Structure formats: structure tokens, C-alpha cells
Short mmCIF file of N, CA and C in Angstrom, two decimals:
data_model
loop_
_atom_site.label_atom_id
_atom_site.label_comp_id
_atom_site.label_asym_id
_atom_site.label_seq_id
_atom_site.Cartn_x
_atom_site.Cartn_y
_atom_site.Cartn_z
N LEU A 1 12.57 -4.23 18.32
CA LEU A 1 13.18 -2.92 18.24
C LEU A 1 12.27 -1.95 17.48
N THR A 2 11.70 -2.40 16.36
CA THR A 2 10.86 -1.50 15.57
C THR A 2 9.61 -1.08 16.33
N LYS A 3 9.09 -1.95 17.20
CA LYS A 3 7.92 -1.59 18.00
C LYS A 3 8.28 -0.47 18.98
N PHE A 4 9.46 -0.54 19.57
CA PHE A 4 9.89 0.51 20.49
C PHE A 4 10.17 1.81 19.76
N GLN A 5 10.73 1.71 18.55
CA GLN A 5 10.95 2.91 17.76
C GLN A 5 9.62 3.57 17.40
N ALA A 6 8.63 2.77 17.03
CA ALA A 6 7.31 3.32 16.71
C ALA A 6 6.68 3.94 17.95
N ALA A 7 6.84 3.31 19.11
CA ALA A 7 6.31 3.87 20.36
C ALA A 7 6.97 5.22 20.66
N ARG A 8 8.25 5.32 20.39
CA ARG A 8 8.96 6.59 20.63
C ARG A 8 8.40 7.70 19.75
N VAL A 9 8.18 7.41 18.47
CA VAL A 9 7.61 8.41 17.56
C VAL A 9 6.22 8.81 18.05
N ALA A 10 5.43 7.82 18.45
CA ALA A 10 4.06 8.09 18.91
C ALA A 10 4.06 8.96 20.16
N THR A 11 4.93 8.67 21.12
CA THR A 11 4.94 9.46 22.36
C THR A 11 5.41 10.89 22.09
N ARG A 12 6.31 11.07 21.12
CA ARG A 12 6.75 12.43 20.76
C ARG A 12 5.59 13.22 20.18
N GLY A 13 4.63 12.52 19.59
CA GLY A 13 3.47 13.17 18.99
C GLY A 13 2.28 13.28 19.94
N GLY A 14 2.48 12.94 21.21
CA GLY A 14 1.41 13.09 22.19
C GLY A 14 0.46 11.90 22.28
N VAL A 15 0.81 10.78 21.65
CA VAL A 15 -0.03 9.59 21.66
C VAL A 15 0.45 8.65 22.76
N THR A 16 -0.48 7.83 23.30
CA THR A 16 -0.15 6.86 24.34
C THR A 16 -0.23 5.45 23.75
N PRO A 17 0.88 4.92 23.23
CA PRO A 17 0.84 3.58 22.65
C PRO A 17 0.98 2.49 23.70
N ASN A 18 0.50 1.30 23.37
CA ASN A 18 0.66 0.09 24.18
C ASN A 18 1.26 -0.98 23.29
N ILE A 19 2.20 -1.74 23.85
CA ILE A 19 2.72 -2.92 23.15
C ILE A 19 2.27 -4.11 23.98
N ALA A 20 1.46 -4.98 23.34
CA ALA A 20 0.92 -6.14 24.04
C ALA A 20 1.00 -7.35 23.14
N SER A 21 0.95 -8.52 23.73
CA SER A 21 0.99 -9.77 22.99
C SER A 21 -0.29 -9.97 22.20
N GLY A 22 -0.15 -10.30 20.96
CA GLY A 22 -1.31 -10.60 20.13
C GLY A 22 -1.91 -11.96 20.47
N ASN A 23 -1.19 -12.77 21.23
CA ASN A 23 -1.68 -14.09 21.63
C ASN A 23 -2.55 -14.03 22.88
N ALA A 24 -2.51 -12.93 23.61
CA ALA A 24 -3.33 -12.80 24.82
C ALA A 24 -4.80 -12.74 24.43
N PRO A 25 -5.67 -13.42 25.19
CA PRO A 25 -7.09 -13.41 24.83
C PRO A 25 -7.71 -12.02 24.95
N ASN A 26 -8.44 -11.60 23.91
CA ASN A 26 -9.19 -10.34 23.90
C ASN A 26 -8.34 -9.12 24.25
N VAL A 27 -7.11 -9.10 23.81
CA VAL A 27 -6.18 -8.04 24.22
C VAL A 27 -6.65 -6.66 23.77
N ILE A 28 -7.16 -6.54 22.56
CA ILE A 28 -7.57 -5.21 22.08
C ILE A 28 -8.77 -4.68 22.85
N PRO A 29 -9.84 -5.46 23.03
CA PRO A 29 -10.95 -4.94 23.85
C PRO A 29 -10.52 -4.61 25.29
N ARG A 30 -9.60 -5.40 25.82
CA ARG A 30 -9.12 -5.13 27.19
C ARG A 30 -8.35 -3.81 27.24
N LEU A 31 -7.50 -3.57 26.25
CA LEU A 31 -6.77 -2.30 26.21
C LEU A 31 -7.73 -1.12 26.04
N LEU A 32 -8.71 -1.28 25.15
CA LEU A 32 -9.67 -0.20 24.92
C LEU A 32 -10.51 0.09 26.16
N ALA A 33 -10.69 -0.93 27.00
CA ALA A 33 -11.45 -0.75 28.25
C ALA A 33 -10.59 -0.15 29.35
N GLY A 34 -9.31 0.07 29.06
CA GLY A 34 -8.42 0.70 30.04
C GLY A 34 -7.66 -0.27 30.91
N GLU A 35 -7.79 -1.55 30.64
CA GLU A 35 -7.08 -2.56 31.41
C GLU A 35 -5.60 -2.53 31.07
N ALA A 36 -4.77 -2.77 32.07
CA ALA A 36 -3.33 -2.83 31.84
C ALA A 36 -2.99 -4.17 31.21
N ALA A 37 -2.55 -4.15 29.99
CA ALA A 37 -2.13 -5.36 29.29
C ALA A 37 -0.91 -4.99 28.45
N GLY A 38 0.20 -5.58 28.71
CA GLY A 38 1.40 -5.24 27.97
C GLY A 38 2.10 -4.04 28.58
N THR A 39 2.80 -3.30 27.74
CA THR A 39 3.56 -2.14 28.19
C THR A 39 2.94 -0.87 27.61
N ARG A 40 2.66 0.06 28.51
CA ARG A 40 2.06 1.34 28.10
C ARG A 40 3.15 2.41 28.14
N PHE A 41 3.19 3.23 27.09
CA PHE A 41 4.16 4.32 27.01
C PHE A 41 3.41 5.64 27.13
N GLU A 42 3.79 6.44 28.10
CA GLU A 42 3.14 7.74 28.32
C GLU A 42 3.71 8.77 27.35
N PRO A 43 2.85 9.66 26.86
CA PRO A 43 3.34 10.70 25.96
C PRO A 43 4.33 11.61 26.68
N GLN A 44 5.25 12.14 25.93
CA GLN A 44 6.23 13.06 26.51
C GLN A 44 5.52 14.34 26.94
N ALA A 45 6.06 14.97 27.97
CA ALA A 45 5.47 16.21 28.48
C ALA A 45 5.44 17.27 27.40
N GLY A 46 4.43 18.13 27.45
CA GLY A 46 4.31 19.21 26.47
C GLY A 46 3.85 18.68 25.13
N ARG A 47 2.58 18.42 24.99
CA ARG A 47 2.04 17.87 23.75
C ARG A 47 2.34 18.79 22.56
N VAL A 48 2.74 18.18 21.49
CA VAL A 48 3.04 18.91 20.26
C VAL A 48 1.72 19.20 19.56
N GLU A 49 1.55 20.40 19.06
CA GLU A 49 0.30 20.72 18.37
C GLU A 49 0.05 19.76 17.21
N SER A 50 -1.20 19.59 16.84
CA SER A 50 -1.59 18.53 15.90
C SER A 50 -0.86 18.58 14.57
N ARG A 51 -0.64 19.74 14.01
CA ARG A 51 0.07 19.83 12.72
C ARG A 51 1.48 19.30 12.87
N LYS A 52 2.15 19.66 13.94
CA LYS A 52 3.52 19.21 14.13
C LYS A 52 3.58 17.72 14.43
N ARG A 53 2.57 17.20 15.12
CA ARG A 53 2.48 15.76 15.35
C ARG A 53 2.43 15.03 14.02
N TRP A 54 1.62 15.54 13.13
CA TRP A 54 1.49 14.94 11.81
C TRP A 54 2.81 15.02 11.05
N LEU A 55 3.48 16.16 11.14
CA LEU A 55 4.75 16.33 10.43
C LEU A 55 5.83 15.36 10.91
N LEU A 56 5.74 14.93 12.16
CA LEU A 56 6.73 13.98 12.68
C LEU A 56 6.74 12.68 11.89
N VAL A 57 5.58 12.27 11.43
CA VAL A 57 5.48 10.95 10.81
C VAL A 57 5.12 10.99 9.33
N ASP A 58 4.75 12.15 8.79
CA ASP A 58 4.37 12.23 7.39
C ASP A 58 5.59 11.96 6.50
N ARG A 59 5.37 11.23 5.43
CA ARG A 59 6.45 10.90 4.50
C ARG A 59 6.85 12.14 3.72
N ALA A 60 8.13 12.44 3.74
CA ALA A 60 8.65 13.60 3.03
C ALA A 60 8.63 13.37 1.53
N MET A 61 8.16 14.38 0.78
CA MET A 61 8.09 14.30 -0.68
C MET A 61 9.37 14.84 -1.32
N GLY A 62 10.21 15.48 -0.54
CA GLY A 62 11.46 16.03 -1.05
C GLY A 62 12.43 16.29 0.08
N ARG A 63 13.64 16.65 -0.31
CA ARG A 63 14.71 16.93 0.67
C ARG A 63 15.31 18.29 0.34
N LEU A 64 15.47 19.11 1.38
CA LEU A 64 16.09 20.42 1.22
C LEU A 64 17.44 20.41 1.93
N GLY A 65 18.51 20.57 1.17
CA GLY A 65 19.82 20.72 1.77
C GLY A 65 20.00 22.16 2.21
N VAL A 66 20.56 22.34 3.41
CA VAL A 66 20.80 23.69 3.93
C VAL A 66 22.26 23.86 4.29
N ASP A 67 22.72 25.10 4.32
CA ASP A 67 24.10 25.38 4.70
C ASP A 67 24.24 25.33 6.22
N ASP A 68 25.48 25.40 6.70
CA ASP A 68 25.75 25.32 8.13
C ASP A 68 25.04 26.40 8.92
N GLY A 69 25.00 27.61 8.39
CA GLY A 69 24.35 28.72 9.09
C GLY A 69 22.86 28.50 9.27
N ALA A 70 22.20 28.06 8.22
CA ALA A 70 20.76 27.78 8.31
C ALA A 70 20.50 26.64 9.28
N ALA A 71 21.32 25.58 9.21
CA ALA A 71 21.14 24.45 10.13
C ALA A 71 21.29 24.91 11.57
N ARG A 72 22.29 25.72 11.84
CA ARG A 72 22.53 26.21 13.20
C ARG A 72 21.35 27.04 13.71
N VAL A 73 20.85 27.94 12.88
CA VAL A 73 19.72 28.79 13.28
C VAL A 73 18.47 27.94 13.52
N LEU A 74 18.21 26.97 12.64
CA LEU A 74 17.04 26.12 12.83
C LEU A 74 17.14 25.31 14.12
N LEU A 75 18.30 24.76 14.39
CA LEU A 75 18.48 23.94 15.59
C LEU A 75 18.39 24.74 16.87
N GLN A 76 18.63 26.05 16.79
CA GLN A 76 18.47 26.91 17.97
C GLN A 76 16.99 27.15 18.26
N GLY A 77 16.13 26.85 17.31
CA GLY A 77 14.68 26.93 17.50
C GLY A 77 14.11 28.29 17.17
N ALA A 78 12.79 28.30 17.00
CA ALA A 78 12.02 29.54 16.76
C ALA A 78 12.48 30.31 15.53
N ALA A 79 12.92 29.60 14.48
CA ALA A 79 13.34 30.27 13.25
C ALA A 79 12.72 29.59 12.06
N SER A 80 12.39 30.37 11.05
CA SER A 80 11.90 29.84 9.78
C SER A 80 13.09 29.57 8.87
N LEU A 81 12.89 28.72 7.87
CA LEU A 81 13.93 28.47 6.88
C LEU A 81 13.76 29.44 5.73
N LEU A 82 14.77 30.25 5.50
CA LEU A 82 14.76 31.23 4.41
C LEU A 82 15.47 30.66 3.19
N PRO A 83 15.12 31.11 1.99
CA PRO A 83 15.72 30.53 0.78
C PRO A 83 17.23 30.75 0.67
N VAL A 84 17.75 31.79 1.29
CA VAL A 84 19.18 32.06 1.20
C VAL A 84 20.00 30.92 1.81
N GLY A 85 19.41 30.15 2.73
CA GLY A 85 20.11 29.04 3.37
C GLY A 85 20.04 27.73 2.62
N LEU A 86 19.27 27.69 1.52
CA LEU A 86 19.15 26.45 0.73
C LEU A 86 20.39 26.21 -0.10
N THR A 87 20.82 24.95 -0.16
CA THR A 87 21.94 24.59 -1.03
C THR A 87 21.51 23.59 -2.10
N THR A 88 20.55 22.73 -1.79
CA THR A 88 20.04 21.76 -2.76
C THR A 88 18.56 21.52 -2.53
N VAL A 89 17.88 21.12 -3.60
CA VAL A 89 16.48 20.70 -3.53
C VAL A 89 16.37 19.40 -4.30
N GLU A 90 15.88 18.35 -3.62
CA GLU A 90 15.71 17.04 -4.26
C GLU A 90 14.23 16.67 -4.22
N GLY A 91 13.75 16.11 -5.31
CA GLY A 91 12.38 15.63 -5.38
C GLY A 91 11.48 16.59 -6.13
N GLU A 92 10.36 16.05 -6.57
CA GLU A 92 9.34 16.83 -7.26
C GLU A 92 8.19 17.02 -6.29
N PHE A 93 7.89 18.23 -5.93
CA PHE A 93 6.80 18.50 -4.98
C PHE A 93 6.25 19.88 -5.23
N LYS A 94 5.06 20.10 -4.70
CA LYS A 94 4.39 21.39 -4.84
C LYS A 94 4.33 22.08 -3.49
N ARG A 95 3.85 23.28 -3.50
CA ARG A 95 3.62 24.04 -2.27
C ARG A 95 2.70 23.22 -1.36
N GLY A 96 3.05 23.16 -0.08
CA GLY A 96 2.25 22.43 0.90
C GLY A 96 2.71 21.01 1.14
N ALA A 97 3.69 20.55 0.36
CA ALA A 97 4.21 19.19 0.54
C ALA A 97 5.10 19.14 1.78
N THR A 98 5.13 17.99 2.42
CA THR A 98 6.07 17.78 3.52
C THR A 98 7.44 17.49 2.94
N VAL A 99 8.44 18.20 3.43
CA VAL A 99 9.82 18.02 2.99
C VAL A 99 10.71 17.85 4.21
N SER A 100 11.84 17.19 4.02
CA SER A 100 12.81 17.06 5.11
C SER A 100 13.94 18.06 4.89
N VAL A 101 14.52 18.48 5.99
CA VAL A 101 15.63 19.44 5.96
C VAL A 101 16.89 18.69 6.36
N ILE A 102 17.91 18.78 5.51
CA ILE A 102 19.14 18.00 5.65
C ILE A 102 20.35 18.93 5.84
N THR A 103 21.18 18.63 6.83
CA THR A 103 22.39 19.41 7.09
C THR A 103 23.47 19.06 6.07
N PRO A 104 24.54 19.86 5.99
CA PRO A 104 25.62 19.56 5.05
C PRO A 104 26.25 18.18 5.29
N ASP A 105 26.20 17.67 6.53
CA ASP A 105 26.78 16.35 6.80
C ASP A 105 25.76 15.22 6.62
N GLY A 106 24.57 15.53 6.07
CA GLY A 106 23.59 14.51 5.74
C GLY A 106 22.59 14.15 6.82
N ARG A 107 22.58 14.90 7.93
CA ARG A 107 21.66 14.62 9.03
C ARG A 107 20.30 15.25 8.77
N GLU A 108 19.24 14.50 8.96
CA GLU A 108 17.89 15.04 8.83
C GLU A 108 17.53 15.73 10.15
N ILE A 109 17.24 17.03 10.09
CA ILE A 109 17.00 17.78 11.33
C ILE A 109 15.57 18.28 11.48
N ALA A 110 14.79 18.26 10.39
CA ALA A 110 13.43 18.81 10.49
C ALA A 110 12.56 18.27 9.37
N HIS A 111 11.25 18.33 9.63
CA HIS A 111 10.23 18.14 8.60
C HIS A 111 9.40 19.41 8.58
N GLY A 112 8.95 19.80 7.41
CA GLY A 112 8.13 20.99 7.33
C GLY A 112 7.31 21.03 6.06
N LEU A 113 6.39 21.98 6.02
CA LEU A 113 5.55 22.18 4.85
C LEU A 113 6.18 23.24 3.96
N ALA A 114 6.46 22.87 2.73
CA ALA A 114 7.09 23.80 1.79
C ALA A 114 6.12 24.90 1.40
N SER A 115 6.58 26.13 1.44
CA SER A 115 5.77 27.27 1.02
C SER A 115 5.82 27.46 -0.49
N TYR A 116 6.78 26.84 -1.14
CA TYR A 116 6.99 26.99 -2.58
C TYR A 116 7.48 25.67 -3.18
N ALA A 117 7.33 25.50 -4.49
CA ALA A 117 8.13 24.54 -5.23
C ALA A 117 9.48 25.24 -5.38
N LEU A 118 10.55 24.65 -4.89
CA LEU A 118 11.73 25.44 -4.51
C LEU A 118 12.92 25.49 -5.46
N ASN A 119 12.94 24.76 -6.53
CA ASN A 119 14.16 24.70 -7.35
C ASN A 119 14.71 26.06 -7.76
N LYS A 120 13.87 27.03 -8.02
CA LYS A 120 14.33 28.35 -8.48
C LYS A 120 14.78 29.26 -7.33
N LEU A 121 14.62 28.82 -6.09
CA LEU A 121 14.90 29.71 -4.95
C LEU A 121 16.20 29.39 -4.21
N ILE A 122 16.98 28.45 -4.69
CA ILE A 122 18.22 28.10 -3.99
C ILE A 122 19.11 29.33 -3.87
N GLY A 123 19.42 29.70 -2.63
CA GLY A 123 20.32 30.82 -2.37
C GLY A 123 19.76 32.20 -2.62
N VAL A 124 18.49 32.31 -2.94
CA VAL A 124 17.88 33.61 -3.24
C VAL A 124 17.52 34.33 -1.93
N ARG A 125 17.76 35.61 -1.87
CA ARG A 125 17.35 36.41 -0.71
C ARG A 125 15.83 36.51 -0.69
N SER A 126 15.25 36.52 0.50
CA SER A 126 13.79 36.59 0.65
C SER A 126 13.21 37.79 -0.07
N SER A 127 13.93 38.90 -0.07
CA SER A 127 13.44 40.12 -0.71
C SER A 127 13.35 39.99 -2.24
N ARG A 128 13.93 38.90 -2.80
CA ARG A 128 13.92 38.72 -4.25
C ARG A 128 12.99 37.57 -4.70
N ILE A 129 12.20 37.01 -3.77
CA ILE A 129 11.29 35.92 -4.14
C ILE A 129 10.29 36.39 -5.20
N GLN A 130 9.66 37.53 -4.96
CA GLN A 130 8.67 38.08 -5.91
C GLN A 130 9.30 38.27 -7.28
N GLU A 131 10.48 38.83 -7.32
CA GLU A 131 11.18 39.08 -8.58
C GLU A 131 11.54 37.77 -9.29
N THR A 132 11.93 36.76 -8.52
CA THR A 132 12.37 35.48 -9.09
C THR A 132 11.21 34.65 -9.61
N LEU A 133 10.13 34.59 -8.83
CA LEU A 133 9.00 33.72 -9.18
C LEU A 133 7.83 34.44 -9.84
N GLY A 134 7.72 35.75 -9.60
CA GLY A 134 6.57 36.50 -10.09
C GLY A 134 5.41 36.51 -9.11
N TYR A 135 5.59 35.91 -7.96
CA TYR A 135 4.58 35.88 -6.89
C TYR A 135 5.30 35.60 -5.57
N THR A 136 4.60 35.78 -4.47
CA THR A 136 5.20 35.49 -3.17
C THR A 136 4.14 34.99 -2.20
N TYR A 137 4.56 34.08 -1.35
CA TYR A 137 3.74 33.60 -0.23
C TYR A 137 4.42 33.94 1.10
N GLY A 138 5.35 34.88 1.05
CA GLY A 138 6.07 35.27 2.26
C GLY A 138 7.56 35.01 2.10
N ASP A 139 8.30 35.37 3.15
CA ASP A 139 9.76 35.31 3.11
C ASP A 139 10.36 33.92 3.31
N ALA A 140 9.64 33.02 3.97
CA ALA A 140 10.19 31.73 4.35
C ALA A 140 9.83 30.64 3.36
N VAL A 141 10.76 29.71 3.14
CA VAL A 141 10.44 28.53 2.34
C VAL A 141 9.76 27.48 3.21
N ILE A 142 10.05 27.49 4.52
CA ILE A 142 9.29 26.74 5.52
C ILE A 142 9.14 27.66 6.72
N HIS A 143 7.92 28.05 7.03
CA HIS A 143 7.69 28.90 8.19
C HIS A 143 7.82 28.07 9.47
N ARG A 144 8.34 28.66 10.51
CA ARG A 144 8.58 27.93 11.76
C ARG A 144 7.32 27.29 12.33
N ASN A 145 6.14 27.87 12.05
CA ASN A 145 4.89 27.28 12.54
C ASN A 145 4.51 26.02 11.76
N ASN A 146 5.16 25.81 10.63
CA ASN A 146 4.90 24.64 9.79
C ASN A 146 6.09 23.68 9.77
N MET A 147 6.88 23.68 10.84
CA MET A 147 8.10 22.88 10.91
C MET A 147 8.21 22.24 12.28
N VAL A 148 8.77 21.04 12.30
CA VAL A 148 9.07 20.36 13.55
C VAL A 148 10.50 19.84 13.48
N LEU A 149 11.27 20.11 14.55
CA LEU A 149 12.64 19.64 14.61
C LEU A 149 12.65 18.16 15.00
N LEU A 150 13.57 17.39 14.43
CA LEU A 150 13.64 15.97 14.69
C LEU A 150 14.75 15.63 15.69
N THR A 151 15.52 16.61 16.10
CA THR A 151 16.63 16.31 17.01
C THR A 151 16.34 16.82 18.40
#
């Protein structure tokens, strides 16, 4: 089961995994030569750009709880996560860390790169980031270009 789960993650990231018997003679050189050995999984249509591929499998350094409105907007796609939608921040991380986005019912819906260390921004309007922190890197705590949805 875990091999199939890993193959699923790989195909979502545009990779072509093979599951083959380790007991078969010279299986790795045969696979590298393009020979059919075992089961080959084709990547899903529409390759995900490299940063998002990486975000699919990178270990999250923290968890961001979001309210229902933020979760709904994110799941509709093409939206950044704004600080006003944050309800909780778990973990110690810095700007640029991979974090997971969690719905109020505990479902992980996204991975993304944090634009800020976020504890001071829970529920803050984007227009008040500069005032709250003394600096700004933009309105979003995770910009949509730095996020991948997991659902």
C-alpha cells in the first residue's frame, strides 16, 4: 500500500515511478535502459511546476489553521492566503519555510511557503502588516504562486 501511495505522490508531481521486484536480476539497470519491468505509473496530465512539485512532498515546519472563509476561497483556487483568515499558528519557523494549511475540521488542504514568521499576524488585515511587524513582504502570508492544494 505504501508503495502505491508513494507512486501517487510522485505522479502528482510529474514523475514517472516504477514498482518492480528487487529479486529480479538487474532490475535497476533494466529499468534505466527503458525496459518494461514491474509496473510503471504515468504522470498525471498537466505537469505541476517544479516549486509546487517540491511543495507536495516537502515536510511542513508548521501548521496554519484557517477559518471556513479562507478554506473555501483557497479550495476554489487561484487565491493567496491572507492573514485575516488565520486562526492558529503551530510550530517554530521562519519566512520561506514550508507550512501546511489546516481547515477548522482538521483537514490538511495545502502546503505553501510562508512569507512571514506568523504568530503576530493571526487575524490581522493585510493593510496592517507593516504597522504590526514594522516591515512587509506583501499582503499574503502564503502567495498563491508558492502554494499547492492537496485536495
